[in-house]
PDB file of C-alpha atoms in Angstrom:
ATOM      1  CA  UNK I  17       0.000   0.000   0.000  1.00 65.00           C
ATOM      2  CA  UNK I  18       1.395   3.372  -1.045  1.00 82.00           C
ATOM      3  CA  UNK I  19       1.307   5.946   1.727  1.00 93.00           C
ATOM      4  CA  UNK I  20       1.144   9.663   1.128  1.00 97.00           C
ATOM      5  CA  UNK I  21       3.471  11.923   3.034  1.00 98.00           C
ATOM      6  CA  UNK I  22       1.983  15.120   4.461  1.00 98.00           C
ATOM      7  CA  UNK I  23       3.669  17.161   1.724  1.00 98.00           C
ATOM      8  CA  UNK I  24       1.971  14.897  -0.838  1.00 98.00           C
ATOM      9  CA  UNK I  25      -1.413  15.960   0.531  1.00 99.00           C
ATOM     10  CA  UNK I  26      -0.385  19.606   0.246  1.00 99.00           C
ATOM     11  CA  UNK I  27       0.770  19.020  -3.332  1.00 99.00           C
ATOM     12  CA  UNK I  28      -2.571  17.433  -4.271  1.00 99.00           C
ATOM     13  CA  UNK I  29      -4.505  20.340  -2.743  1.00 99.00           C
ATOM     14  CA  UNK I  30      -2.289  22.887  -4.495  1.00 99.00           C
ATOM     15  CA  UNK I  31      -2.450  21.040  -7.807  1.00 98.00           C
ATOM     16  CA  UNK I  32      -6.240  20.998  -7.976  1.00 99.00           C
ATOM     17  CA  UNK I  33      -6.939  24.384  -6.354  1.00 99.00           C
ATOM     18  CA  UNK I  34      -4.396  26.276  -8.460  1.00 98.00           C
ATOM     19  CA  UNK I  35      -4.393  29.995  -7.691  1.00 98.00           C
ATOM     20  CA  UNK I  36      -7.419  29.770  -5.387  1.00 98.00           C
ATOM     21  CA  UNK I  37      -6.586  30.901  -1.855  1.00 98.00           C
ATOM     22  CA  UNK I  38      -9.933  30.473  -0.049  1.00 99.00           C
ATOM     23  CA  UNK I  39     -10.027  26.685   0.076  1.00 99.00           C
ATOM     24  CA  UNK I  40     -13.189  26.602   2.196  1.00 98.00           C
ATOM     25  CA  UNK I  41     -15.367  28.209  -0.478  1.00 98.00           C
ATOM     26  CA  UNK I  42     -13.582  26.307  -3.225  1.00 99.00           C
ATOM     27  CA  UNK I  43     -14.053  22.879  -1.630  1.00 98.00           C
ATOM     28  CA  UNK I  44     -17.671  23.514  -0.681  1.00 97.00           C
ATOM     29  CA  UNK I  45     -18.862  25.161  -3.882  1.00 97.00           C
ATOM     30  CA  UNK I  46     -16.431  25.077  -6.795  1.00 98.00           C
ATOM     31  CA  UNK I  47     -14.133  22.043  -6.636  1.00 98.00           C
ATOM     32  CA  UNK I  48     -14.758  19.264  -9.128  1.00 98.00           C
ATOM     33  CA  UNK I  49     -15.730  15.778  -7.936  1.00 98.00           C
ATOM     34  CA  UNK I  50     -12.396  14.575  -9.301  1.00 99.00           C
ATOM     35  CA  UNK I  51     -10.505  17.099  -7.162  1.00 99.00           C
ATOM     36  CA  UNK I  52     -12.398  16.244  -3.987  1.00 99.00           C
ATOM     37  CA  UNK I  53     -11.925  12.526  -4.614  1.00 98.00           C
ATOM     38  CA  UNK I  54      -8.157  12.945  -5.047  1.00 98.00           C
ATOM     39  CA  UNK I  55      -7.845  15.117  -1.931  1.00 99.00           C
ATOM     40  CA  UNK I  56      -9.953  12.683   0.086  1.00 98.00           C
ATOM     41  CA  UNK I  57      -7.765   9.767  -1.033  1.00 98.00           C
ATOM     42  CA  UNK I  58      -4.604  11.644  -0.056  1.00 98.00           C
ATOM     43  CA  UNK I  59      -6.100  12.650   3.307  1.00 98.00           C
ATOM     44  CA  UNK I  60      -7.061   9.099   4.240  1.00 98.00           C
ATOM     45  CA  UNK I  61      -3.602   7.885   3.225  1.00 98.00           C
ATOM     46  CA  UNK I  62      -1.912  10.519   5.404  1.00 98.00           C
ATOM     47  CA  UNK I  63      -4.081   9.449   8.327  1.00 98.00           C
ATOM     48  CA  UNK I  64      -3.014   5.832   7.722  1.00 97.00           C
ATOM     49  CA  UNK I  65       0.581   7.006   7.856  1.00 97.00           C
ATOM     50  CA  UNK I  66      -0.072   8.907  11.074  1.00 97.00           C
ATOM     51  CA  UNK I  67      -1.565   5.786  12.637  1.00 96.00           C
ATOM     52  CA  UNK I  68       1.526   3.772  11.672  1.00 96.00           C
ATOM     53  CA  UNK I  69       3.767   6.388  13.284  1.00 96.00           C
ATOM     54  CA  UNK I  70       1.557   6.276  16.367  1.00 95.00           C
ATOM     55  CA  UNK I  71       1.806   2.468  16.429  1.00 94.00           C
ATOM     56  CA  UNK I  72       5.572   2.741  16.740  1.00 95.00           C
ATOM     57  CA  UNK I  73       5.102   4.973  19.773  1.00 94.00           C
ATOM     58  CA  UNK I  74       2.043   3.482  21.451  1.00 93.00           C
ATOM     59  CA  UNK I  75       0.417   0.233  20.308  1.00 94.00           C
ATOM     60  CA  UNK I  76      -2.687   0.821  22.436  1.00 94.00           C
ATOM     61  CA  UNK I  77      -3.569   4.120  20.760  1.00 93.00           C
ATOM     62  CA  UNK I  78      -2.946   2.669  17.323  1.00 91.00           C
ATOM     63  CA  UNK I  79      -5.203  -0.310  18.021  1.00 94.00           C
ATOM     64  CA  UNK I  80      -7.876   2.008  19.399  1.00 95.00           C
ATOM     65  CA  UNK I  81      -7.629   4.189  16.282  1.00 95.00           C
ATOM     66  CA  UNK I  82      -8.492   1.188  14.103  1.00 93.00           C
ATOM     67  CA  UNK I  83     -11.952   1.069  15.697  1.00 93.00           C
ATOM     68  CA  UNK I  84     -12.710   4.699  14.823  1.00 96.00           C
ATOM     69  CA  UNK I  85     -14.790   5.609  11.768  1.00 97.00           C
ATOM     70  CA  UNK I  86     -12.728   8.102   9.766  1.00 98.00           C
ATOM     71  CA  UNK I  87     -14.427  10.774   7.640  1.00 98.00           C
ATOM     72  CA  UNK I  88     -13.144  13.578   5.415  1.00 98.00           C
ATOM     73  CA  UNK I  89     -15.273  16.678   6.044  1.00 98.00           C
ATOM     74  CA  UNK I  90     -14.708  19.733   3.859  1.00 98.00           C
ATOM     75  CA  UNK I  91     -17.471  21.716   5.604  1.00 97.00           C
ATOM     76  CA  UNK I  92     -15.965  21.578   9.109  1.00 97.00           C
ATOM     77  CA  UNK I  93     -14.210  24.607  10.614  1.00 97.00           C
ATOM     78  CA  UNK I  94     -11.417  22.679  12.332  1.00 97.00           C
ATOM     79  CA  UNK I  95      -8.495  20.479  11.259  1.00 98.00           C
ATOM     80  CA  UNK I  96      -9.932  17.458  13.097  1.00 98.00           C
ATOM     81  CA  UNK I  97     -12.883  16.756  15.357  1.00 97.00           C
ATOM     82  CA  UNK I  98     -14.662  13.799  16.931  1.00 97.00           C
ATOM     83  CA  UNK I  99     -18.150  12.819  17.963  1.00 95.00           C
ATOM     84  CA  UNK I 100     -20.255   9.746  18.637  1.00 94.00           C
ATOM     85  CA  UNK I 101     -23.395   8.701  16.784  1.00 91.00           C
ATOM     86  CA  UNK I 102     -25.956   5.965  17.338  1.00 88.00           C
ATOM     87  CA  UNK I 103     -26.730   3.172  14.901  1.00 89.00           C
ATOM     88  CA  UNK I 104     -29.514   1.351  16.669  1.00 91.00           C
ATOM     89  CA  UNK I 105     -28.012   0.088  19.916  1.00 90.00           C
ATOM     90  CA  UNK I 106     -24.483   0.519  18.588  1.00 91.00           C
ATOM     91  CA  UNK I 107     -22.477   3.640  19.454  1.00 91.00           C
ATOM     92  CA  UNK I 108     -20.140   4.682  16.659  1.00 94.00           C
ATOM     93  CA  UNK I 109     -17.028   6.737  17.351  1.00 96.00           C
ATOM     94  CA  UNK I 110     -16.196   9.123  14.530  1.00 97.00           C
ATOM     95  CA  UNK I 111     -13.151  11.202  13.638  1.00 98.00           C
ATOM     96  CA  UNK I 112     -13.471  13.937  11.020  1.00 98.00           C
ATOM     97  CA  UNK I 113     -10.597  15.509   9.093  1.00 99.00           C
ATOM     98  CA  UNK I 114     -10.724  18.708   7.066  1.00 99.00           C
ATOM     99  CA  UNK I 115      -7.549  18.591   4.945  1.00 99.00           C
ATOM    100  CA  UNK I 116      -7.861  22.285   4.031  1.00 99.00           C
ATOM    101  CA  UNK I 117      -7.645  23.331   7.682  1.00 99.00           C
ATOM    102  CA  UNK I 118      -5.017  20.685   8.390  1.00 99.00           C
ATOM    103  CA  UNK I 119      -2.600  21.990   5.758  1.00 99.00           C
ATOM    104  CA  UNK I 120      -3.470  25.707   5.815  1.00 99.00           C
ATOM    105  CA  UNK I 121      -4.453  27.863   8.786  1.00 98.00           C
ATOM    106  CA  UNK I 122      -8.238  28.305   8.767  1.00 98.00           C
ATOM    107  CA  UNK I 123      -8.315  26.720   5.306  1.00 99.00           C
ATOM    108  CA  UNK I 124      -6.838  29.750   3.547  1.00 99.00           C
ATOM    109  CA  UNK I 125      -3.495  29.771   1.730  1.00 99.00           C
ATOM    110  CA  UNK I 126      -2.998  33.444   2.615  1.00 98.00           C
ATOM    111  CA  UNK I 127      -2.695  32.462   6.282  1.00 98.00           C
ATOM    112  CA  UNK I 128       0.224  30.118   5.659  1.00 98.00           C
ATOM    113  CA  UNK I 129       0.677  26.456   6.537  1.00 98.00           C
ATOM    114  CA  UNK I 130      -0.712  25.009   9.749  1.00 98.00           C
ATOM    115  CA  UNK I 131       0.999  21.630  10.195  1.00 98.00           C
ATOM    116  CA  UNK I 132       4.537  20.787   9.208  1.00 97.00           C
ATOM    117  CA  UNK I 133       4.507  18.911   5.927  1.00 98.00           C
ATOM    118  CA  UNK I 134       8.041  17.508   6.000  1.00 97.00           C
ATOM    119  CA  UNK I 135       7.215  15.041   8.797  1.00 97.00           C
ATOM    120  CA  UNK I 136       4.116  13.427  10.303  1.00 97.00           C
ATOM    121  CA  UNK I 137       4.739  14.929  13.761  1.00 97.00           C
ATOM    122  CA  UNK I 138       1.998  17.593  13.807  1.00 98.00           C
ATOM    123  CA  UNK I 139      -0.625  15.359  12.204  1.00 98.00           C
ATOM    124  CA  UNK I 140       0.151  12.598  14.705  1.00 98.00           C
ATOM    125  CA  UNK I 141      -0.101  15.039  17.628  1.00 98.00           C
ATOM    126  CA  UNK I 142      -3.522  16.297  16.500  1.00 98.00           C
ATOM    127  CA  UNK I 143      -4.644  12.706  15.848  1.00 98.00           C
ATOM    128  CA  UNK I 144      -3.500  11.741  19.356  1.00 98.00           C
ATOM    129  CA  UNK I 145      -5.373  14.742  20.773  1.00 98.00           C
ATOM    130  CA  UNK I 146      -8.639  13.685  19.130  1.00 98.00           C
ATOM    131  CA  UNK I 147      -8.275  10.047  20.178  1.00 97.00           C
ATOM    132  CA  UNK I 148      -8.007  11.223  23.770  1.00 98.00           C
ATOM    133  CA  UNK I 149     -11.348  13.020  23.478  1.00 98.00           C
ATOM    134  CA  UNK I 150     -12.886   9.643  22.641  1.00 97.00           C
ATOM    135  CA  UNK I 151     -10.898   7.669  25.219  1.00 97.00           C
ATOM    136  CA  UNK I 152     -12.022  10.055  27.956  1.00 97.00           C
ATOM    137  CA  UNK I 153     -15.575   9.798  26.557  1.00 95.00           C
ATOM    138  CA  UNK I 154     -15.862  13.573  26.329  1.00 96.00           C
ATOM    139  CA  UNK I 155     -18.629  13.575  23.663  1.00 95.00           C
ATOM    140  CA  UNK I 156     -20.888  11.416  25.856  1.00 93.00           C
ATOM    141  CA  UNK I 157     -19.941  12.992  29.196  1.00 95.00           C
ATOM    142  CA  UNK I 158     -20.573  16.536  27.995  1.00 96.00           C
ATOM    143  CA  UNK I 159     -23.377  16.019  25.484  1.00 94.00           C
ATOM    144  CA  UNK I 160     -26.008  17.738  27.644  1.00 95.00           C
ATOM    145  CA  UNK I 161     -23.753  20.711  28.372  1.00 96.00           C
ATOM    146  CA  UNK I 162     -22.806  21.022  24.697  1.00 94.00           C
ATOM    147  CA  UNK I 163     -26.467  21.103  23.731  1.00 94.00           C
ATOM    148  CA  UNK I 164     -27.279  23.599  26.507  1.00 94.00           C
ATOM    149  CA  UNK I 165     -25.116  26.375  25.117  1.00 94.00           C
ATOM    150  CA  UNK I 166     -21.848  25.658  26.927  1.00 95.00           C
ATOM    151  CA  UNK I 167     -19.920  24.178  23.991  1.00 95.00           C
ATOM    152  CA  UNK I 168     -17.119  26.736  24.216  1.00 95.00           C
ATOM    153  CA  UNK I 169     -16.510  26.048  27.914  1.00 97.00           C
ATOM    154  CA  UNK I 170     -16.582  22.294  27.261  1.00 97.00           C
ATOM    155  CA  UNK I 171     -14.060  22.589  24.437  1.00 96.00           C
ATOM    156  CA  UNK I 172     -11.708  24.727  26.511  1.00 98.00           C
ATOM    157  CA  UNK I 173     -11.993  22.463  29.563  1.00 98.00           C
ATOM    158  CA  UNK I 174     -11.444  19.206  27.690  1.00 98.00           C
ATOM    159  CA  UNK I 175      -8.590  20.633  25.619  1.00 98.00           C
ATOM    160  CA  UNK I 176      -6.935  21.976  28.765  1.00 98.00           C
ATOM    161  CA  UNK I 177      -6.873  18.453  30.169  1.00 98.00           C
ATOM    162  CA  UNK I 178      -5.767  16.665  27.003  1.00 98.00           C
ATOM    163  CA  UNK I 179      -3.099  19.136  25.953  1.00 98.00           C
ATOM    164  CA  UNK I 180      -1.171  18.417  29.132  1.00 98.00           C
ATOM    165  CA  UNK I 181      -0.443  14.913  27.829  1.00 97.00           C
ATOM    166  CA  UNK I 182       3.325  14.704  27.277  1.00 95.00           C
ATOM    167  CA  UNK I 183       2.879  13.629  23.629  1.00 95.00           C
ATOM    168  CA  UNK I 184       0.981  16.856  22.945  1.00 97.00           C
ATOM    169  CA  UNK I 185       2.689  19.254  25.342  1.00 96.00           C
ATOM    170  CA  UNK I 186       6.015  18.785  23.561  1.00 96.00           C
ATOM    171  CA  UNK I 187       4.537  19.607  20.141  1.00 97.00           C
ATOM    172  CA  UNK I 188       5.367  23.170  19.123  1.00 96.00           C
ATOM    173  CA  UNK I 189       2.381  23.661  16.809  1.00 96.00           C
ATOM    174  CA  UNK I 190      -0.243  22.569  19.328  1.00 96.00           C
ATOM    175  CA  UNK I 191       1.462  24.501  22.100  1.00 95.00           C
ATOM    176  CA  UNK I 192       1.421  27.650  19.966  1.00 96.00           C
ATOM    177  CA  UNK I 193      -2.101  27.405  18.568  1.00 95.00           C
ATOM    178  CA  UNK I 194      -3.851  25.116  21.048  1.00 96.00           C
ATOM    179  CA  UNK I 195      -5.216  25.641  24.536  1.00 97.00           C
ATOM    180  CA  UNK I 196      -2.825  25.305  27.469  1.00 97.00           C
ATOM    181  CA  UNK I 197      -3.169  25.715  31.218  1.00 98.00           C
ATOM    182  CA  UNK I 198      -1.057  28.862  31.128  1.00 98.00           C
ATOM    183  CA  UNK I 199      -3.206  30.406  28.400  1.00 98.00           C
ATOM    184  CA  UNK I 200      -6.412  29.648  30.304  1.00 98.00           C
ATOM    185  CA  UNK I 201      -4.963  31.152  33.474  1.00 98.00           C
ATOM    186  CA  UNK I 202      -4.068  34.329  31.617  1.00 97.00           C
ATOM    187  CA  UNK I 203      -6.970  34.697  29.191  1.00 96.00           C
ATOM    188  CA  UNK I 204      -9.719  33.886  31.689  1.00 96.00           C
ATOM    189  CA  UNK I 205      -8.184  35.494  34.784  1.00 96.00           C
ATOM    190  CA  UNK I 206      -7.780  32.196  36.650  1.00 97.00           C
ATOM    191  CA  UNK I 207      -4.245  32.534  38.103  1.00 97.00           C
ATOM    192  CA  UNK I 208      -4.731  29.703  40.613  1.00 97.00           C
ATOM    193  CA  UNK I 209      -5.921  27.139  38.066  1.00 98.00           C
ATOM    194  CA  UNK I 210      -4.185  23.843  38.836  1.00 98.00           C
ATOM    195  CA  UNK I 211      -2.431  21.598  36.338  1.00 98.00           C
ATOM    196  CA  UNK I 212      -2.905  17.847  36.018  1.00 97.00           C
ATOM    197  CA  UNK I 213      -6.655  17.827  36.661  1.00 98.00           C
ATOM    198  CA  UNK I 214      -9.595  16.166  34.926  1.00 97.00           C
ATOM    199  CA  UNK I 215     -11.670  18.158  32.452  1.00 98.00           C
ATOM    200  CA  UNK I 216     -14.551  18.409  34.945  1.00 98.00           C
ATOM    201  CA  UNK I 217     -12.356  20.504  37.242  1.00 98.00           C
ATOM    202  CA  UNK I 218     -11.538  22.895  34.396  1.00 98.00           C
ATOM    203  CA  UNK I 219     -15.177  23.032  33.325  1.00 98.00           C
ATOM    204  CA  UNK I 220     -16.306  23.886  36.860  1.00 98.00           C
ATOM    205  CA  UNK I 221     -13.675  26.612  37.238  1.00 98.00           C
ATOM    206  CA  UNK I 222     -14.525  28.163  33.868  1.00 98.00           C
ATOM    207  CA  UNK I 223     -18.254  27.940  34.551  1.00 97.00           C
ATOM    208  CA  UNK I 224     -17.867  29.634  37.948  1.00 96.00           C
ATOM    209  CA  UNK I 225     -15.834  32.406  36.327  1.00 95.00           C
ATOM    210  CA  UNK I 226     -18.506  32.864  33.681  1.00 92.00           C
ATOM    211  CA  UNK I 227     -21.219  33.151  36.341  1.00 92.00           C
ATOM    212  CA  UNK I 228     -19.145  35.621  38.350  1.00 91.00           C
ATOM    213  CA  UNK I 229     -18.566  37.779  35.282  1.00 88.00           C
ATOM    214  CA  UNK I 230     -22.278  37.699  34.478  1.00 86.00           C
ATOM    215  CA  UNK I 231     -23.160  38.803  38.018  1.00 86.00           C
ATOM    216  CA  UNK I 232     -20.640  41.653  37.851  1.00 81.00           C
ATOM    217  CA  UNK I 233     -22.088  42.686  34.515  1.00 76.00           C
ATOM    218  CA  UNK I 234     -25.603  42.806  35.971  1.00 70.00           C
ATOM    219  CA  UNK I 235     -24.485  44.936  38.918  1.00 67.00           C
ATOM    220  CA  UNK I 236     -22.778  47.425  36.615  1.00 65.00           C
ATOM    221  CA  UNK I 237     -25.817  47.969  34.414  1.00 62.00           C
ATOM    222  CA  UNK I 238     -27.906  51.116  34.644  1.00 59.00           C
ATOM    223  CA  UNK I 239     -31.356  50.076  35.987  1.00 58.00           C
ATOM    224  CA  UNK I 240     -33.074  52.512  33.629  1.00 62.00           C
ATOM    225  CA  UNK I 241     -31.241  52.217  30.304  1.00 62.00           C
ATOM    226  CA  UNK I 242     -29.476  48.850  30.691  1.00 59.00           C
ATOM    227  CA  UNK I 243     -26.098  50.279  29.652  1.00 62.00           C
ATOM    228  CA  UNK I 244     -22.852  49.359  31.399  1.00 59.00           C
ATOM    229  CA  UNK I 245     -21.746  51.913  33.978  1.00 59.00           C
ATOM    230  CA  UNK I 246     -18.179  53.024  34.779  1.00 54.00           C
ATOM    231  CA  UNK I 247     -16.648  50.949  31.996  1.00 44.00           C
ATOM    232  CA  UNK I 248     -14.697  51.941  28.934  1.00 42.00           C
ATOM    233  CA  UNK I 249     -13.923  49.793  25.928  1.00 39.00           C
ATOM    234  CA  UNK I 250     -14.986  46.265  25.202  1.00 36.00           C
ATOM    235  CA  UNK I 251     -13.215  43.021  26.042  1.00 38.00           C
ATOM    236  CA  UNK I 252     -13.631  39.430  25.054  1.00 35.00           C
ATOM    237  CA  UNK I 253     -11.837  36.288  24.054  1.00 31.00           C
ATOM    238  CA  UNK I 254     -10.948  35.436  20.497  1.00 35.00           C
ATOM    239  CA  UNK I 255     -11.128  31.813  19.478  1.00 33.00           C
ATOM    240  CA  UNK I 256      -9.838  30.364  16.221  1.00 40.00           C
ATOM    241  CA  UNK I 257     -11.314  27.344  14.514  1.00 37.00           C
ATOM    242  CA  UNK I 258     -14.622  26.958  16.322  1.00 34.00           C
ATOM    243  CA  UNK I 259     -16.239  23.724  15.211  1.00 38.00           C
ATOM    244  CA  UNK I 260     -19.730  22.291  15.243  1.00 41.00           C
ATOM    245  CA  UNK I 261     -21.323  22.172  18.696  1.00 38.00           C
ATOM    246  CA  UNK I 262     -21.823  18.449  18.388  1.00 50.00           C
ATOM    247  CA  UNK I 263     -18.146  17.901  17.735  1.00 58.00           C
ATOM    248  CA  UNK I 264     -15.054  18.356  19.815  1.00 57.00           C
ATOM    249  CA  UNK I 265     -11.913  19.195  17.974  1.00 60.00           C
ATOM    250  CA  UNK I 266      -8.610  20.929  17.718  1.00 51.00           C
ATOM    251  CA  UNK I 267      -8.859  24.291  16.081  1.00 43.00           C
TER     252      UNK I 267
END
């Protein structure tokens, strides 16, 4: 079986997309069936290669990966994501890959490359990240919270846990673009957030902070006009690569 290297996937995308830079619109509206078929084939081959690399590091994760249903999803705003679906009484574990977001940041050539294409390292690290979401049963454990409007908190909490795994923490790309304990401490004003905890701890801490901020916001509102009092400017957190609420993924 011929395996594609990561740079082969990039070459296939570049060959068929030509001068197009917005790969999201191209893949979803303009790409030919032939182009999508070739890119899908290359993507699945790269994922096979990533699983082989993972097998050399950790046989358990590689064996677990063989039970996962792998899909190529051009309409997903993330490099990879996972979820579970029901087929009668059978629960299916699914992993989705968007090759446009995997190769290029946010699926746009103008943003530059996302993963390294000279080695499998980044693809394997993201793959490992997603497998951990399934191993920790995050889709099932947090389904109600995801469907109740707390998807962002769930994604941050579960990523904070998983990204402390040594295999991921040593990866430069995921450390730079992914969620880390230090980033959560800084970005969400949680200086005492502890490392090495389960995702439920991080969810609870983030949820409490959200409630506190909401209470402060209510107290600072004018009772007559509803406008914020004694505040200047507008804050907020910027997140890249938000995915579907029914999926958990690295973005």
